Short mmCIF file of N, CA and C in Angstrom, two decimals:
data_model
loop_
_atom_site.label_atom_id
_atom_site.label_comp_id
_atom_site.label_asym_id
_atom_site.label_seq_id
_atom_site.Cartn_x
_atom_site.Cartn_y
_atom_site.Cartn_z
N UNK J 1382 13.13 14.92 10.06
CA UNK J 1382 11.83 14.71 10.67
C UNK J 1382 11.36 16.01 11.29
N UNK J 1383 10.26 16.50 10.79
CA UNK J 1383 9.73 17.73 11.35
C UNK J 1383 8.79 17.40 12.50
N UNK J 1384 8.59 18.35 13.39
CA UNK J 1384 7.76 18.12 14.56
C UNK J 1384 6.27 18.05 14.25
N UNK J 1385 5.86 18.51 13.08
CA UNK J 1385 4.43 18.56 12.77
C UNK J 1385 4.07 17.59 11.66
N UNK J 1386 4.54 16.38 11.77
CA UNK J 1386 4.31 15.42 10.70
C UNK J 1386 2.98 14.70 10.87
N UNK J 1387 2.70 14.23 12.08
CA UNK J 1387 1.49 13.46 12.30
C UNK J 1387 0.29 14.35 12.55
N UNK J 1388 -0.85 13.74 12.64
CA UNK J 1388 -2.06 14.49 12.96
C UNK J 1388 -2.75 15.02 11.73
N UNK J 1389 -3.83 15.72 11.97
CA UNK J 1389 -4.65 16.23 10.88
C UNK J 1389 -4.16 17.62 10.49
N UNK J 1390 -3.94 17.81 9.20
CA UNK J 1390 -3.50 19.11 8.72
C UNK J 1390 -4.72 19.97 8.45
N UNK J 1391 -4.61 21.24 8.73
CA UNK J 1391 -5.72 22.15 8.51
C UNK J 1391 -5.85 22.44 7.01
N UNK J 1392 -7.06 22.42 6.49
CA UNK J 1392 -7.23 22.75 5.07
C UNK J 1392 -7.04 24.25 4.84
N UNK J 1393 -6.66 24.60 3.65
CA UNK J 1393 -6.51 26.01 3.33
C UNK J 1393 -7.88 26.65 3.32
N UNK J 1394 -7.95 27.89 3.78
CA UNK J 1394 -9.23 28.56 3.81
C UNK J 1394 -9.66 28.92 2.40
N UNK J 1395 -10.89 28.59 2.10
CA UNK J 1395 -11.45 28.91 0.80
C UNK J 1395 -12.16 30.25 0.89
N UNK J 1396 -12.02 31.08 -0.13
CA UNK J 1396 -12.77 32.34 -0.10
C UNK J 1396 -14.26 32.06 -0.22
N UNK J 1397 -15.07 32.89 0.41
CA UNK J 1397 -16.51 32.68 0.38
C UNK J 1397 -17.01 32.87 -1.05
N UNK J 1398 -17.92 31.97 -1.44
CA UNK J 1398 -18.46 32.07 -2.79
C UNK J 1398 -19.48 33.19 -2.85
N UNK J 1399 -19.39 33.95 -3.92
CA UNK J 1399 -20.36 35.01 -4.10
C UNK J 1399 -21.61 34.39 -4.71
N UNK J 1400 -22.74 34.79 -4.20
CA UNK J 1400 -23.98 34.26 -4.75
C UNK J 1400 -24.23 34.93 -6.09
N UNK J 1401 -24.03 34.15 -7.14
CA UNK J 1401 -24.19 34.73 -8.48
C UNK J 1401 -25.64 34.59 -8.92
N UNK J 1402 -26.04 35.46 -9.80
CA UNK J 1402 -27.40 35.42 -10.30
C UNK J 1402 -27.53 34.31 -11.32
N UNK J 1403 -28.62 33.58 -11.24
CA UNK J 1403 -28.85 32.48 -12.17
C UNK J 1403 -29.66 33.02 -13.33
N UNK J 1404 -29.08 32.95 -14.53
CA UNK J 1404 -29.82 33.45 -15.68
C UNK J 1404 -30.74 32.35 -16.24
N UNK J 1405 -31.54 32.72 -17.21
CA UNK J 1405 -32.55 31.80 -17.74
C UNK J 1405 -31.93 30.57 -18.39
N UNK J 1406 -30.80 30.73 -19.07
CA UNK J 1406 -30.15 29.60 -19.73
C UNK J 1406 -29.71 28.56 -18.70
N UNK J 1407 -29.12 29.02 -17.62
CA UNK J 1407 -28.67 28.09 -16.57
C UNK J 1407 -29.85 27.39 -15.92
N UNK J 1408 -30.91 28.14 -15.68
CA UNK J 1408 -32.10 27.55 -15.05
C UNK J 1408 -32.70 26.49 -15.96
N UNK J 1409 -32.77 26.77 -17.25
CA UNK J 1409 -33.33 25.80 -18.20
C UNK J 1409 -32.43 24.57 -18.28
N UNK J 1410 -31.13 24.77 -18.26
CA UNK J 1410 -30.18 23.65 -18.33
C UNK J 1410 -30.32 22.76 -17.09
N UNK J 1411 -30.42 23.37 -15.93
CA UNK J 1411 -30.56 22.59 -14.70
C UNK J 1411 -31.88 21.83 -14.67
N UNK J 1412 -32.94 22.45 -15.18
CA UNK J 1412 -34.24 21.79 -15.23
C UNK J 1412 -34.17 20.59 -16.16
N UNK J 1413 -33.48 20.75 -17.29
CA UNK J 1413 -33.33 19.66 -18.25
C UNK J 1413 -32.54 18.51 -17.62
N UNK J 1414 -31.49 18.83 -16.87
CA UNK J 1414 -30.69 17.80 -16.22
C UNK J 1414 -31.52 17.04 -15.19
N UNK J 1415 -32.36 17.75 -14.43
CA UNK J 1415 -33.21 17.09 -13.44
C UNK J 1415 -34.16 16.12 -14.11
N UNK J 1416 -34.74 16.53 -15.23
CA UNK J 1416 -35.67 15.66 -15.95
C UNK J 1416 -34.96 14.42 -16.47
N UNK J 1417 -33.76 14.60 -17.02
CA UNK J 1417 -32.99 13.46 -17.52
C UNK J 1417 -32.63 12.51 -16.38
N UNK J 1418 -32.31 13.06 -15.22
CA UNK J 1418 -31.97 12.23 -14.06
C UNK J 1418 -33.18 11.42 -13.63
N UNK J 1419 -34.36 12.03 -13.64
CA UNK J 1419 -35.58 11.32 -13.27
C UNK J 1419 -35.85 10.18 -14.24
N UNK J 1420 -35.65 10.43 -15.53
CA UNK J 1420 -35.85 9.38 -16.54
C UNK J 1420 -34.86 8.24 -16.33
N UNK J 1421 -33.63 8.58 -16.02
CA UNK J 1421 -32.60 7.57 -15.79
C UNK J 1421 -32.95 6.71 -14.58
N UNK J 1422 -33.42 7.34 -13.51
CA UNK J 1422 -33.81 6.60 -12.32
C UNK J 1422 -34.97 5.66 -12.63
N UNK J 1423 -35.92 6.12 -13.44
CA UNK J 1423 -37.06 5.29 -13.80
C UNK J 1423 -36.60 4.08 -14.61
N UNK J 1424 -35.66 4.28 -15.52
CA UNK J 1424 -35.15 3.18 -16.32
C UNK J 1424 -34.38 2.19 -15.45
N UNK J 1425 -33.63 2.71 -14.47
CA UNK J 1425 -32.88 1.81 -13.57
C UNK J 1425 -33.85 0.95 -12.77
N UNK J 1426 -34.91 1.56 -12.28
CA UNK J 1426 -35.89 0.81 -11.50
C UNK J 1426 -36.56 -0.26 -12.35
N UNK J 1427 -36.83 0.09 -13.59
CA UNK J 1427 -37.47 -0.86 -14.50
C UNK J 1427 -36.53 -2.02 -14.81
N UNK J 1428 -35.27 -1.73 -15.02
CA UNK J 1428 -34.29 -2.77 -15.35
C UNK J 1428 -33.98 -3.64 -14.14
N UNK J 1429 -34.12 -3.11 -12.95
CA UNK J 1429 -33.79 -3.88 -11.75
C UNK J 1429 -34.80 -5.01 -11.52
N UNK J 1430 -36.00 -4.87 -12.04
CA UNK J 1430 -37.01 -5.89 -11.85
C UNK J 1430 -36.75 -7.14 -12.67
N UNK J 1431 -36.01 -6.99 -13.74
CA UNK J 1431 -35.74 -8.13 -14.61
C UNK J 1431 -34.52 -8.89 -14.12
N UNK J 1432 -34.32 -10.07 -14.70
CA UNK J 1432 -33.18 -10.89 -14.33
C UNK J 1432 -31.90 -10.39 -14.97
N UNK J 1433 -30.83 -11.12 -14.78
CA UNK J 1433 -29.55 -10.70 -15.37
C UNK J 1433 -29.58 -10.81 -16.89
N UNK J 1434 -28.84 -9.94 -17.54
CA UNK J 1434 -28.84 -9.91 -19.00
C UNK J 1434 -27.97 -11.03 -19.58
N UNK J 1435 -27.00 -11.50 -18.83
CA UNK J 1435 -26.08 -12.52 -19.34
C UNK J 1435 -26.66 -13.90 -19.06
N UNK J 1436 -27.54 -14.34 -19.91
CA UNK J 1436 -28.16 -15.66 -19.72
C UNK J 1436 -27.48 -16.72 -20.55
N UNK J 1437 -27.07 -16.39 -21.76
CA UNK J 1437 -26.45 -17.37 -22.67
C UNK J 1437 -24.98 -17.44 -22.48
N UNK J 1438 -24.33 -18.16 -23.37
CA UNK J 1438 -22.87 -18.26 -23.32
C UNK J 1438 -22.43 -19.60 -22.79
N UNK J 1439 -21.14 -19.75 -22.65
CA UNK J 1439 -20.57 -21.02 -22.19
C UNK J 1439 -20.61 -21.05 -20.67
N UNK J 1440 -21.19 -22.09 -20.15
CA UNK J 1440 -21.24 -22.26 -18.69
C UNK J 1440 -20.13 -23.21 -18.28
N UNK J 1441 -19.36 -22.79 -17.32
CA UNK J 1441 -18.25 -23.63 -16.85
C UNK J 1441 -18.70 -24.40 -15.63
N UNK J 1442 -18.38 -25.65 -15.62
CA UNK J 1442 -18.68 -26.45 -14.43
C UNK J 1442 -17.42 -26.58 -13.59
N UNK J 1443 -17.59 -26.94 -12.35
CA UNK J 1443 -16.46 -27.06 -11.44
C UNK J 1443 -15.72 -28.38 -11.60
N UNK J 1444 -16.27 -29.29 -12.41
CA UNK J 1444 -15.64 -30.61 -12.57
C UNK J 1444 -14.52 -30.55 -13.61
N UNK J 1445 -13.59 -31.50 -13.47
CA UNK J 1445 -12.51 -31.63 -14.46
C UNK J 1445 -12.47 -33.03 -14.99
#
């Protein structure tokens, strides 16, 4: 049993990230991802207005 078992352990220090230059390809890719995310959110909102998709199938009753 070591004396420093309990408590919060300190995280290892991370080196500071260097601010890298964003080239045109990365900027275009990020813009495309943002647009796709917006479309996905719009589809989710549209689907949320409708009822559940599982309407058919076998319905089980609680009786025996």
